[in-house]
Amino acid sequence: MTARPPGYATFTTVEHTTLRDHAYARLRDALMTGRFEPGEHLTIRGLAEAFGVSPTPIREALGRLAAEGAIEAEPNKWMRVPLLSAAELKELRDIRVALEGLATERAATLITPRELAEVKRCDAEIVKLRPGGDWKGMMPWINRLHFAIYRASQMPALVRLIEGLWLRAAPQTAWL
């Protein structure tokens, strides 16, 4: 390992975000908050237009999401949000219960006042929307509430695993 010159240790890493990374993050968020229906076909052109970017970053982001199992793709033919069977949903539920329980248990002992305030704010928004039965409106708040708790666990690897499960499950549950 090369020694750093004096003073270099005080710098933080510069974050570089590409259009592909931005498109990926926005598509991921849309999937995790139930903005797409199970079985919904996705087009590169339509998404590029909706996001205001060229097709290339969308194509790359969709390729990454397909590799993660968040979307199904038949190259040069179609892409869609997966339709999961009852058995697949049950499996995802069982895994989520175990992992999300672990994250919540850890968060209960580590959550900061600021993180707790965010959880309470999200809960208040959900409570306001609940009487109208607007699940699509509630899903972003439900997502924020859950992930505020999971991040408070201070277990980033666990949070990434949970995110992968939400990528697959959220589109299904938002439309039940």
CSV table of N, CA and C in Angstrom, one decimal:
chain,number,residue,atom,x,y,z
A,1,MET,N,0.8,-1.2,0.0
A,1,MET,CA,0.0,0.0,0.0
A,1,MET,C,0.9,1.2,0.0
A,2,THR,N,0.6,2.2,-0.8
A,2,THR,CA,1.4,3.4,-0.9
A,2,THR,C,0.9,4.4,0.2
A,3,ALA,N,1.9,5.0,0.8
A,3,ALA,CA,1.6,5.9,1.9
A,3,ALA,C,1.1,7.2,1.3
A,4,ARG,N,0.2,7.8,1.9
A,4,ARG,CA,-0.4,9.1,1.4
A,4,ARG,C,0.5,10.2,2.0
A,5,PRO,N,0.6,11.3,1.2
A,5,PRO,CA,1.3,12.4,1.7
A,5,PRO,C,0.6,13.1,2.9
A,6,PRO,N,1.2,13.8,3.8
A,6,PRO,CA,0.6,14.4,4.9
A,6,PRO,C,-0.6,15.3,4.4
A,7,GLY,N,-1.7,15.2,5.2
A,7,GLY,CA,-2.9,16.0,4.8
A,7,GLY,C,-3.9,15.3,3.9
A,8,TYR,N,-3.5,14.3,3.1
A,8,TYR,CA,-4.4,13.7,2.2
A,8,TYR,C,-5.5,12.9,2.8
A,9,ALA,N,-5.2,12.4,4.0
A,9,ALA,CA,-6.2,11.6,4.7
A,9,ALA,C,-7.4,12.4,5.1
A,10,THR,N,-7.3,13.7,5.1
A,10,THR,CA,-8.4,14.5,5.5
A,10,THR,C,-9.5,14.8,4.4
A,11,PHE,N,-9.1,14.4,3.2
A,11,PHE,CA,-10.0,14.6,2.0
A,11,PHE,C,-11.1,13.5,2.0
A,12,THR,N,-12.3,13.8,1.5
A,12,THR,CA,-13.3,12.8,1.3
A,12,THR,C,-13.3,12.4,-0.2
A,13,THR,N,-13.8,11.3,-0.5
A,13,THR,CA,-13.9,10.8,-1.9
A,13,THR,C,-14.9,11.7,-2.6
A,14,VAL,N,-14.5,12.1,-3.8
A,14,VAL,CA,-15.4,12.9,-4.7
A,14,VAL,C,-16.3,11.9,-5.4
A,15,GLU,N,-17.6,12.2,-5.2
A,15,GLU,CA,-18.6,11.3,-5.8
A,15,GLU,C,-18.9,11.8,-7.3
A,16,HIS,N,-18.8,10.8,-8.2
A,16,HIS,CA,-19.1,11.1,-9.6
A,16,HIS,C,-20.3,10.3,-10.0
A,17,THR,N,-21.3,11.0,-10.5
A,17,THR,CA,-22.5,10.4,-10.9
A,17,THR,C,-22.7,10.6,-12.4
A,18,THR,N,-22.9,9.5,-13.1
A,18,THR,CA,-23.1,9.5,-14.5
A,18,THR,C,-24.6,9.5,-14.8
A,19,LEU,N,-25.0,9.9,-16.0
A,19,LEU,CA,-26.4,9.8,-16.4
A,19,LEU,C,-26.9,8.4,-16.2
A,20,ARG,N,-26.1,7.4,-16.5
A,20,ARG,CA,-26.5,6.0,-16.4
A,20,ARG,C,-26.8,5.7,-14.9
A,21,ASP,N,-26.0,6.2,-14.0
A,21,ASP,CA,-26.2,6.0,-12.5
A,21,ASP,C,-27.5,6.7,-12.1
A,22,HIS,N,-27.6,7.9,-12.6
A,22,HIS,CA,-28.8,8.7,-12.3
A,22,HIS,C,-30.1,8.0,-12.8
A,23,ALA,N,-30.1,7.5,-14.0
A,23,ALA,CA,-31.2,6.8,-14.6
A,23,ALA,C,-31.5,5.5,-13.8
A,24,TYR,N,-30.4,4.8,-13.4
A,24,TYR,CA,-30.6,3.6,-12.7
A,24,TYR,C,-31.2,3.9,-11.3
A,25,ALA,N,-30.7,4.9,-10.6
A,25,ALA,CA,-31.3,5.3,-9.3
A,25,ALA,C,-32.8,5.6,-9.4
A,26,ARG,N,-33.1,6.4,-10.5
A,26,ARG,CA,-34.5,6.8,-10.6
A,26,ARG,C,-35.4,5.6,-11.0
A,27,LEU,N,-35.0,4.7,-11.8
A,27,LEU,CA,-35.7,3.5,-12.2
A,27,LEU,C,-35.9,2.6,-11.0
A,28,ARG,N,-34.8,2.5,-10.3
A,28,ARG,CA,-34.8,1.7,-9.0
A,28,ARG,C,-35.8,2.2,-8.0
A,29,ASP,N,-35.8,3.5,-7.8
A,29,ASP,CA,-36.8,4.1,-6.9
A,29,ASP,C,-38.2,3.9,-7.4
A,30,ALA,N,-38.4,4.0,-8.7
A,30,ALA,CA,-39.8,3.8,-9.3
A,30,ALA,C,-40.2,2.4,-9.1
A,31,LEU,N,-39.4,1.4,-9.2
A,31,LEU,CA,-39.7,0.0,-9.0
A,31,LEU,C,-40.0,-0.2,-7.5
A,32,MET,N,-39.2,0.4,-6.6
A,32,MET,CA,-39.3,0.1,-5.2
A,32,MET,C,-40.5,0.9,-4.6
A,33,THR,N,-41.1,1.8,-5.3
A,33,THR,CA,-42.2,2.5,-4.8
A,33,THR,C,-43.5,2.2,-5.6
A,34,GLY,N,-43.4,1.1,-6.4
A,34,GLY,CA,-44.6,0.6,-7.0
A,34,GLY,C,-45.2,1.5,-8.1
A,35,ARG,N,-44.3,2.2,-8.8
A,35,ARG,CA,-44.8,3.1,-9.9
A,35,ARG,C,-45.1,2.3,-11.2
A,36,PHE,N,-44.6,1.1,-11.3
A,36,PHE,CA,-44.9,0.3,-12.5
A,36,PHE,C,-45.7,-0.9,-12.0
A,37,GLU,N,-46.6,-1.3,-12.9
A,37,GLU,CA,-47.5,-2.5,-12.6
A,37,GLU,C,-46.7,-3.8,-13.0
A,38,PRO,N,-47.0,-4.8,-12.2
A,38,PRO,CA,-46.5,-6.1,-12.6
A,38,PRO,C,-46.9,-6.5,-14.0
A,39,GLY,N,-46.0,-6.9,-14.8
A,39,GLY,CA,-46.3,-7.2,-16.2
A,39,GLY,C,-46.2,-6.1,-17.2
A,40,GLU,N,-46.0,-4.8,-16.6
A,40,GLU,CA,-46.0,-3.7,-17.5
A,40,GLU,C,-44.8,-3.7,-18.4
A,41,HIS,N,-45.0,-3.5,-19.7
A,41,HIS,CA,-43.9,-3.4,-20.6
A,41,HIS,C,-43.2,-2.1,-20.6
A,42,LEU,N,-41.9,-2.1,-20.6
A,42,LEU,CA,-41.1,-0.8,-20.6
A,42,LEU,C,-40.4,-0.7,-21.9
A,43,THR,N,-40.4,0.6,-22.4
A,43,THR,CA,-39.6,0.8,-23.6
A,43,THR,C,-38.5,1.8,-23.3
A,44,ILE,N,-37.4,1.6,-23.9
A,44,ILE,CA,-36.2,2.5,-23.7
A,44,ILE,C,-36.6,3.9,-24.2
A,45,ARG,N,-37.3,4.0,-25.3
A,45,ARG,CA,-37.6,5.4,-25.8
A,45,ARG,C,-38.6,6.1,-24.8
A,46,GLY,N,-39.6,5.3,-24.4
A,46,GLY,CA,-40.6,5.9,-23.5
A,46,GLY,C,-39.9,6.4,-22.2
A,47,LEU,N,-39.1,5.6,-21.6
A,47,LEU,CA,-38.4,5.9,-20.4
A,47,LEU,C,-37.4,7.1,-20.6
A,48,ALA,N,-36.7,7.1,-21.7
A,48,ALA,CA,-35.8,8.1,-22.0
A,48,ALA,C,-36.5,9.5,-22.1
A,49,GLU,N,-37.6,9.4,-22.8
A,49,GLU,CA,-38.4,10.7,-22.9
A,49,GLU,C,-38.9,11.1,-21.6
A,50,ALA,N,-39.4,10.2,-20.7
A,50,ALA,CA,-40.0,10.5,-19.4
A,50,ALA,C,-38.9,11.1,-18.5
A,51,PHE,N,-37.6,10.6,-18.6
A,51,PHE,CA,-36.5,11.0,-17.8
A,51,PHE,C,-35.8,12.2,-18.4
A,52,GLY,N,-36.0,12.5,-19.6
A,52,GLY,CA,-35.3,13.6,-20.3
A,52,GLY,C,-33.9,13.3,-20.6
A,53,VAL,N,-33.6,12.1,-20.9
A,53,VAL,CA,-32.2,11.7,-21.3
A,53,VAL,C,-32.2,10.9,-22.6
A,54,SER,N,-31.0,10.6,-23.1
A,54,SER,CA,-30.9,9.9,-24.3
A,54,SER,C,-31.2,8.4,-24.0
A,55,PRO,N,-31.5,7.6,-25.0
A,55,PRO,CA,-31.7,6.1,-24.7
A,55,PRO,C,-30.6,5.4,-24.1
A,56,THR,N,-29.3,5.8,-24.3
A,56,THR,CA,-28.2,5.0,-23.9
A,56,THR,C,-28.2,4.8,-22.4
A,57,PRO,N,-28.3,5.9,-21.5
A,57,PRO,CA,-28.3,5.6,-20.1
A,57,PRO,C,-29.4,4.8,-19.6
A,58,ILE,N,-30.6,4.9,-20.3
A,58,ILE,CA,-31.7,4.1,-19.9
A,58,ILE,C,-31.4,2.6,-20.2
A,59,ARG,N,-30.9,2.3,-21.4
A,59,ARG,CA,-30.6,1.0,-21.8
A,59,ARG,C,-29.6,0.3,-20.8
A,60,GLU,N,-28.6,1.1,-20.4
A,60,GLU,CA,-27.6,0.6,-19.5
A,60,GLU,C,-28.2,0.4,-18.1
A,61,ALA,N,-29.0,1.3,-17.7
A,61,ALA,CA,-29.7,1.1,-16.4
A,61,ALA,C,-30.6,-0.1,-16.4
A,62,LEU,N,-31.4,-0.3,-17.5
A,62,LEU,CA,-32.3,-1.4,-17.6
A,62,LEU,C,-31.5,-2.7,-17.6
A,63,GLY,N,-30.3,-2.7,-18.3
A,63,GLY,CA,-29.5,-3.9,-18.3
A,63,GLY,C,-29.0,-4.3,-16.9
A,64,ARG,N,-28.7,-3.3,-16.1
A,64,ARG,CA,-28.3,-3.6,-14.7
A,64,ARG,C,-29.4,-4.1,-13.9
A,65,LEU,N,-30.6,-3.5,-14.1
A,65,LEU,CA,-31.8,-4.0,-13.3
A,65,LEU,C,-32.2,-5.4,-13.8
A,66,ALA,N,-32.0,-5.7,-15.0
A,66,ALA,CA,-32.3,-7.0,-15.5
A,66,ALA,C,-31.4,-8.0,-14.9
A,67,ALA,N,-30.1,-7.7,-14.7
A,67,ALA,CA,-29.1,-8.6,-14.1
A,67,ALA,C,-29.5,-8.8,-12.6
A,68,GLU,N,-30.1,-7.8,-12.0
A,68,GLU,CA,-30.5,-7.9,-10.6
A,68,GLU,C,-31.9,-8.7,-10.4
A,69,GLY,N,-32.5,-9.0,-11.6
A,69,GLY,CA,-33.8,-9.7,-11.5
A,69,GLY,C,-35.0,-8.7,-11.2
A,70,ALA,N,-34.7,-7.4,-11.3
A,70,ALA,CA,-35.8,-6.4,-11.1
A,70,ALA,C,-36.7,-6.3,-12.3
A,71,ILE,N,-36.2,-6.5,-13.4
A,71,ILE,CA,-37.0,-6.5,-14.7
A,71,ILE,C,-36.7,-7.8,-15.5
A,72,GLU,N,-37.6,-8.2,-16.3
A,72,GLU,CA,-37.3,-9.3,-17.3
A,72,GLU,C,-37.0,-8.6,-18.6
A,73,ALA,N,-36.1,-9.2,-19.4
A,73,ALA,CA,-35.8,-8.6,-20.7
A,73,ALA,C,-35.5,-9.7,-21.7
A,74,GLU,N,-36.0,-9.6,-22.8
A,74,GLU,CA,-35.6,-10.4,-24.0
A,74,GLU,C,-34.9,-9.4,-24.9
A,75,PRO,N,-33.6,-9.5,-25.0
A,75,PRO,CA,-32.8,-8.5,-25.7
A,75,PRO,C,-33.4,-8.2,-27.1
A,76,ASN,N,-33.4,-6.9,-27.4
A,76,ASN,CA,-33.9,-6.3,-28.6
A,76,ASN,C,-35.4,-6.7,-28.9
A,77,LYS,N,-36.1,-7.2,-27.9
A,77,LYS,CA,-37.5,-7.5,-28.1
A,77,LYS,C,-38.4,-6.8,-27.1
A,78,TRP,N,-38.3,-7.1,-25.8
A,78,TRP,CA,-39.1,-6.5,-24.8
A,78,TRP,C,-38.5,-6.5,-23.4
A,79,MET,N,-39.0,-5.6,-22.6
A,79,MET,CA,-38.7,-5.6,-21.2
A,79,MET,C,-39.9,-5.4,-20.4
A,80,ARG,N,-40.0,-6.0,-19.3
A,80,ARG,CA,-41.2,-5.8,-18.5
A,80,ARG,C,-40.9,-6.0,-17.0
A,81,VAL,N,-41.8,-5.5,-16.2
A,81,VAL,CA,-41.8,-5.7,-14.7
A,81,VAL,C,-42.2,-7.1,-14.5
A,82,PRO,N,-41.5,-8.0,-13.8
A,82,PRO,CA,-41.9,-9.4,-13.7
A,82,PRO,C,-43.3,-9.6,-13.0
A,83,LEU,N,-43.9,-10.6,-13.5
A,83,LEU,CA,-45.1,-11.1,-12.8
A,83,LEU,C,-44.7,-12.3,-11.9
A,84,LEU,N,-44.8,-12.1,-10.7
A,84,LEU,CA,-44.3,-13.2,-9.8
A,84,LEU,C,-45.5,-14.1,-9.4
A,85,SER,N,-45.2,-15.4,-9.2
A,85,SER,CA,-46.2,-16.3,-8.8
A,85,SER,C,-46.4,-16.2,-7.3
A,86,ALA,N,-47.5,-16.8,-6.8
A,86,ALA,CA,-47.7,-16.8,-5.4
A,86,ALA,C,-46.6,-17.4,-4.6
A,87,ALA,N,-46.0,-18.5,-5.1
A,87,ALA,CA,-44.8,-19.1,-4.4
A,87,ALA,C,-43.6,-18.2,-4.4
A,88,GLU,N,-43.4,-17.4,-5.5
A,88,GLU,CA,-42.3,-16.5,-5.5
A,88,GLU,C,-42.5,-15.4,-4.5
A,89,LEU,N,-43.7,-14.9,-4.4
A,89,LEU,CA,-44.1,-13.8,-3.5
A,89,LEU,C,-43.9,-14.3,-2.0
A,90,LYS,N,-44.3,-15.5,-1.8
A,90,LYS,CA,-44.2,-16.1,-0.4
A,90,LYS,C,-42.7,-16.2,0.0
A,91,GLU,N,-41.9,-16.7,-1.0
A,91,GLU,CA,-40.5,-16.8,-0.7
A,91,GLU,C,-39.9,-15.4,-0.4
A,92,LEU,N,-40.2,-14.4,-1.2
A,92,LEU,CA,-39.7,-13.1,-1.0
A,92,LEU,C,-40.2,-12.5,0.4
A,93,ARG,N,-41.4,-12.8,0.7
A,93,ARG,CA,-42.0,-12.3,2.0
A,93,ARG,C,-41.2,-13.0,3.2
A,94,ASP,N,-41.0,-14.3,3.1
A,94,ASP,CA,-40.3,-15.0,4.2
A,94,ASP,C,-38.9,-14.4,4.4
A,95,ILE,N,-38.2,-14.2,3.3
A,95,ILE,CA,-36.8,-13.7,3.4
A,95,ILE,C,-36.8,-12.2,3.9
A,96,ARG,N,-37.8,-11.4,3.4
A,96,ARG,CA,-37.9,-10.1,3.9
A,96,ARG,C,-38.2,-10.0,5.4
A,97,VAL,N,-39.1,-10.8,5.9
A,97,VAL,CA,-39.4,-10.9,7.3
A,97,VAL,C,-38.1,-11.1,8.1
A,98,ALA,N,-37.3,-12.0,7.7
A,98,ALA,CA,-36.1,-12.3,8.4
A,98,ALA,C,-35.1,-11.2,8.4
A,99,LEU,N,-34.8,-10.7,7.2
A,99,LEU,CA,-33.8,-9.6,7.1
A,99,LEU,C,-34.3,-8.3,7.6
A,100,GLU,N,-35.5,-7.9,7.3
A,100,GLU,CA,-36.0,-6.7,7.8
A,100,GLU,C,-36.2,-6.7,9.3
A,101,GLY,N,-36.5,-7.9,9.8
A,101,GLY,CA,-36.6,-8.0,11.3
A,101,GLY,C,-35.3,-7.7,11.9
A,102,LEU,N,-34.2,-8.3,11.3
A,102,LEU,CA,-32.9,-8.1,11.9
A,102,LEU,C,-32.5,-6.6,11.8
A,103,ALA,N,-32.8,-6.0,10.7
A,103,ALA,CA,-32.4,-4.5,10.5
A,103,ALA,C,-33.2,-3.7,11.5
A,104,THR,N,-34.5,-4.0,11.7
A,104,THR,CA,-35.3,-3.2,12.7
A,104,THR,C,-34.8,-3.4,14.1
A,105,GLU,N,-34.5,-4.7,14.4
A,105,GLU,CA,-34.0,-5.0,15.8
A,105,GLU,C,-32.8,-4.2,16.1
A,106,ARG,N,-31.8,-4.2,15.1
A,106,ARG,CA,-30.6,-3.4,15.3
A,106,ARG,C,-30.9,-1.9,15.4
A,107,ALA,N,-31.8,-1.4,14.5
A,107,ALA,CA,-32.1,0.0,14.5
A,107,ALA,C,-32.7,0.5,15.8
A,108,ALA,N,-33.5,-0.4,16.4
A,108,ALA,CA,-34.1,0.0,17.7
A,108,ALA,C,-33.1,0.4,18.7
A,109,THR,N,-31.9,-0.1,18.7
A,109,THR,CA,-30.9,0.2,19.7
A,109,THR,C,-30.0,1.3,19.2
A,110,LEU,N,-30.0,1.6,18.0
A,110,LEU,CA,-29.0,2.6,17.4
A,110,LEU,C,-29.6,3.9,16.8
A,111,ILE,N,-30.9,3.9,16.7
A,111,ILE,CA,-31.6,5.0,16.0
A,111,ILE,C,-31.3,6.4,16.7
A,112,THR,N,-31.0,7.4,15.9
A,112,THR,CA,-30.7,8.7,16.4
A,112,THR,C,-32.0,9.5,16.5
A,113,PRO,N,-32.0,10.6,17.2
A,113,PRO,CA,-33.2,11.4,17.3
A,113,PRO,C,-33.6,12.0,15.9
A,114,ARG,N,-32.6,12.3,15.1
A,114,ARG,CA,-32.8,12.8,13.7
A,114,ARG,C,-33.5,11.7,12.9
A,115,GLU,N,-33.0,10.5,13.0
A,115,GLU,CA,-33.5,9.3,12.2
A,115,GLU,C,-35.0,9.0,12.7
A,116,LEU,N,-35.2,9.1,14.0
A,116,LEU,CA,-36.5,8.8,14.5
A,116,LEU,C,-37.5,9.9,14.1
A,117,ALA,N,-37.0,11.1,14.0
A,117,ALA,CA,-37.9,12.2,13.5
A,117,ALA,C,-38.3,11.9,12.1
A,118,GLU,N,-37.4,11.4,11.2
A,118,GLU,CA,-37.8,11.1,9.8
A,118,GLU,C,-38.8,10.0,9.8
A,119,VAL,N,-38.6,8.9,10.6
A,119,VAL,CA,-39.6,7.8,10.7
A,119,VAL,C,-41.0,8.4,11.1
A,120,LYS,N,-41.0,9.2,12.1
A,120,LYS,CA,-42.3,9.8,12.5
A,120,LYS,C,-42.9,10.7,11.4
A,121,ARG,N,-42.1,11.4,10.7
A,121,ARG,CA,-42.6,12.3,9.6
A,121,ARG,C,-43.2,11.4,8.5
A,122,CYS,N,-42.6,10.3,8.2
A,122,CYS,CA,-43.1,9.4,7.1
A,122,CYS,C,-44.4,8.8,7.6
A,123,ASP,N,-44.4,8.3,8.8
A,123,ASP,CA,-45.6,7.7,9.4
A,123,ASP,C,-46.8,8.7,9.3
A,124,ALA,N,-46.5,10.0,9.7
A,124,ALA,CA,-47.6,11.0,9.7
A,124,ALA,C,-48.2,11.1,8.3
A,125,GLU,N,-47.3,11.1,7.3
A,125,GLU,CA,-47.8,11.3,5.9
A,125,GLU,C,-48.6,10.1,5.5
A,126,ILE,N,-48.2,8.9,5.9
A,126,ILE,CA,-48.9,7.7,5.6
A,126,ILE,C,-50.3,7.7,6.2
A,127,VAL,N,-50.4,8.1,7.5
A,127,VAL,CA,-51.6,8.2,8.2
A,127,VAL,C,-52.6,9.2,7.5
A,128,LYS,N,-52.0,10.3,7.0
A,128,LYS,CA,-52.8,11.3,6.3
A,128,LYS,C,-53.4,10.7,5.0
A,129,LEU,N,-52.7,9.9,4.3
A,129,LEU,CA,-53.1,9.4,3.0
A,129,LEU,C,-54.0,8.1,3.1
A,130,ARG,N,-53.9,7.4,4.2
A,130,ARG,CA,-54.6,6.2,4.4
A,130,ARG,C,-56.1,6.2,4.2
A,131,PRO,N,-56.8,7.2,4.8
A,131,PRO,CA,-58.3,7.2,4.6
A,131,PRO,C,-58.7,7.2,3.1
A,132,GLY,N,-57.9,7.8,2.3
A,132,GLY,CA,-58.3,7.8,0.8
A,132,GLY,C,-58.0,6.6,0.1
A,133,GLY,N,-57.2,5.7,0.8
A,133,GLY,CA,-56.9,4.4,0.1
A,133,GLY,C,-56.0,4.5,-1.1
A,134,ASP,N,-55.2,5.6,-1.1
A,134,ASP,CA,-54.4,5.8,-2.3
A,134,ASP,C,-53.0,5.1,-2.1
A,135,TRP,N,-53.0,3.8,-2.4
A,135,TRP,CA,-51.7,3.1,-2.2
A,135,TRP,C,-50.6,3.6,-3.0
A,136,LYS,N,-50.8,4.1,-4.2
A,136,LYS,CA,-49.8,4.6,-5.1
A,136,LYS,C,-49.2,5.8,-4.4
A,137,GLY,N,-50.0,6.7,-3.8
A,137,GLY,CA,-49.5,7.8,-3.1
A,137,GLY,C,-48.8,7.5,-1.8
A,138,MET,N,-49.2,6.4,-1.2
A,138,MET,CA,-48.6,6.0,0.1
A,138,MET,C,-47.2,5.3,-0.1
A,139,MET,N,-47.1,4.6,-1.2
A,139,MET,CA,-45.9,3.7,-1.4
A,139,MET,C,-44.6,4.5,-1.3
A,140,PRO,N,-44.4,5.7,-1.8
A,140,PRO,CA,-43.1,6.4,-1.6
A,140,PRO,C,-42.9,6.6,-0.1
A,141,TRP,N,-43.9,7.0,0.6
A,141,TRP,CA,-43.8,7.2,2.0
A,141,TRP,C,-43.5,5.9,2.8
A,142,ILE,N,-44.2,4.9,2.4
A,142,ILE,CA,-43.9,3.6,3.1
A,142,ILE,C,-42.5,3.1,2.8
A,143,ASN,N,-42.0,3.3,1.6
A,143,ASN,CA,-40.6,3.0,1.3
A,143,ASN,C,-39.7,3.9,2.1
A,144,ARG,N,-39.9,5.2,2.2
A,144,ARG,CA,-39.0,6.0,3.0
A,144,ARG,C,-39.0,5.7,4.5
A,145,LEU,N,-40.2,5.3,5.0
A,145,LEU,CA,-40.3,4.9,6.4
A,145,LEU,C,-39.4,3.7,6.7
A,146,HIS,N,-39.7,2.7,5.9
A,146,HIS,CA,-38.9,1.4,6.0
A,146,HIS,C,-37.4,1.6,5.9
A,147,PHE,N,-37.0,2.3,4.9
A,147,PHE,CA,-35.6,2.4,4.7
A,147,PHE,C,-34.9,3.4,5.7
A,148,ALA,N,-35.7,4.3,6.2
A,148,ALA,CA,-35.1,5.2,7.3
A,148,ALA,C,-34.8,4.2,8.5
A,149,ILE,N,-35.7,3.3,8.8
A,149,ILE,CA,-35.4,2.3,9.9
A,149,ILE,C,-34.2,1.4,9.5
A,150,TYR,N,-34.2,0.9,8.3
A,150,TYR,CA,-33.2,0.0,7.9
A,150,TYR,C,-31.8,0.6,8.0
A,151,ARG,N,-31.7,1.9,7.5
A,151,ARG,CA,-30.4,2.6,7.5
A,151,ARG,C,-30.0,2.9,8.9
A,152,ALA,N,-30.9,3.1,9.8
A,152,ALA,CA,-30.6,3.3,11.2
A,152,ALA,C,-29.9,2.0,11.9
A,153,SER,N,-30.0,0.9,11.2
A,153,SER,CA,-29.4,-0.3,11.7
A,153,SER,C,-27.8,-0.2,11.6
A,154,GLN,N,-27.4,0.7,10.8
A,154,GLN,CA,-25.9,0.9,10.5
A,154,GLN,C,-25.3,-0.4,10.0
A,155,MET,N,-26.1,-1.1,9.1
A,155,MET,CA,-25.7,-2.3,8.5
A,155,MET,C,-25.9,-2.2,7.0
A,156,PRO,N,-25.0,-1.4,6.3
A,156,PRO,CA,-25.2,-1.2,4.9
A,156,PRO,C,-25.3,-2.4,4.0
A,157,ALA,N,-24.6,-3.4,4.3
A,157,ALA,CA,-24.7,-4.7,3.5
A,157,ALA,C,-26.1,-5.2,3.6
A,158,LEU,N,-26.6,-5.2,4.8
A,158,LEU,CA,-28.0,-5.7,5.0
A,158,LEU,C,-29.0,-4.8,4.3
A,159,VAL,N,-28.8,-3.5,4.3
A,159,VAL,CA,-29.7,-2.6,3.6
A,159,VAL,C,-29.7,-2.9,2.1
A,160,ARG,N,-28.5,-3.2,1.5
A,160,ARG,CA,-28.5,-3.5,0.1
A,160,ARG,C,-29.2,-4.8,-0.2
A,161,LEU,N,-29.1,-5.8,0.6
A,161,LEU,CA,-29.8,-7.0,0.4
A,161,LEU,C,-31.4,-6.7,0.5
A,162,ILE,N,-31.8,-5.9,1.4
A,162,ILE,CA,-33.2,-5.6,1.5
A,162,ILE,C,-33.7,-4.8,0.3
A,163,GLU,N,-32.9,-3.9,-0.2
A,163,GLU,CA,-33.2,-3.2,-1.4
A,163,GLU,C,-33.4,-4.1,-2.6
A,164,GLY,N,-32.6,-5.1,-2.7
A,164,GLY,CA,-32.8,-6.1,-3.8
A,164,GLY,C,-34.1,-6.8,-3.7
A,165,LEU,N,-34.5,-7.1,-2.5
A,165,LEU,CA,-35.8,-7.8,-2.3
A,165,LEU,C,-36.9,-6.9,-2.6
A,166,TRP,N,-36.8,-5.6,-2.2
A,166,TRP,CA,-37.9,-4.6,-2.5
A,166,TRP,C,-38.0,-4.4,-4.0
A,167,LEU,N,-36.9,-4.4,-4.7
A,167,LEU,CA,-36.9,-4.2,-6.2
A,167,LEU,C,-37.8,-5.2,-6.8
A,168,ARG,N,-37.8,-6.4,-6.3
A,168,ARG,CA,-38.7,-7.5,-6.9
A,168,ARG,C,-40.1,-7.5,-6.3
A,169,ALA,N,-40.2,-7.2,-5.0
A,169,ALA,CA,-41.5,-7.4,-4.4
A,169,ALA,C,-42.4,-6.1,-4.5
A,170,ALA,N,-41.8,-4.9,-4.4
A,170,ALA,CA,-42.7,-3.7,-4.3
A,170,ALA,C,-43.6,-3.5,-5.5
A,171,PRO,N,-43.2,-3.8,-6.7
A,171,PRO,CA,-44.2,-3.6,-7.8
A,171,PRO,C,-45.4,-4.6,-7.6
A,172,GLN,N,-45.2,-5.7,-7.1
A,172,GLN,CA,-46.3,-6.7,-6.9
A,172,GLN,C,-47.2,-6.2,-5.8
A,173,THR,N,-46.7,-5.8,-4.7
A,173,THR,CA,-47.5,-5.5,-3.5
A,173,THR,C,-48.2,-4.2,-3.7
A,174,ALA,N,-47.7,-3.2,-4.4
A,174,ALA,CA,-48.4,-1.9,-4.6
A,174,ALA,C,-49.7,-2.1,-5.4
A,175,TRP,N,-49.8,-3.2,-6.1
A,175,TRP,CA,-51.0,-3.4,-7.0
A,175,TRP,C,-51.9,-4.4,-6.5
A,176,LEU,N,-51.7,-5.0,-5.3
A,176,LEU,CA,-52.6,-6.0,-4.8
A,176,LEU,C,-53.9,-5.4,-4.3
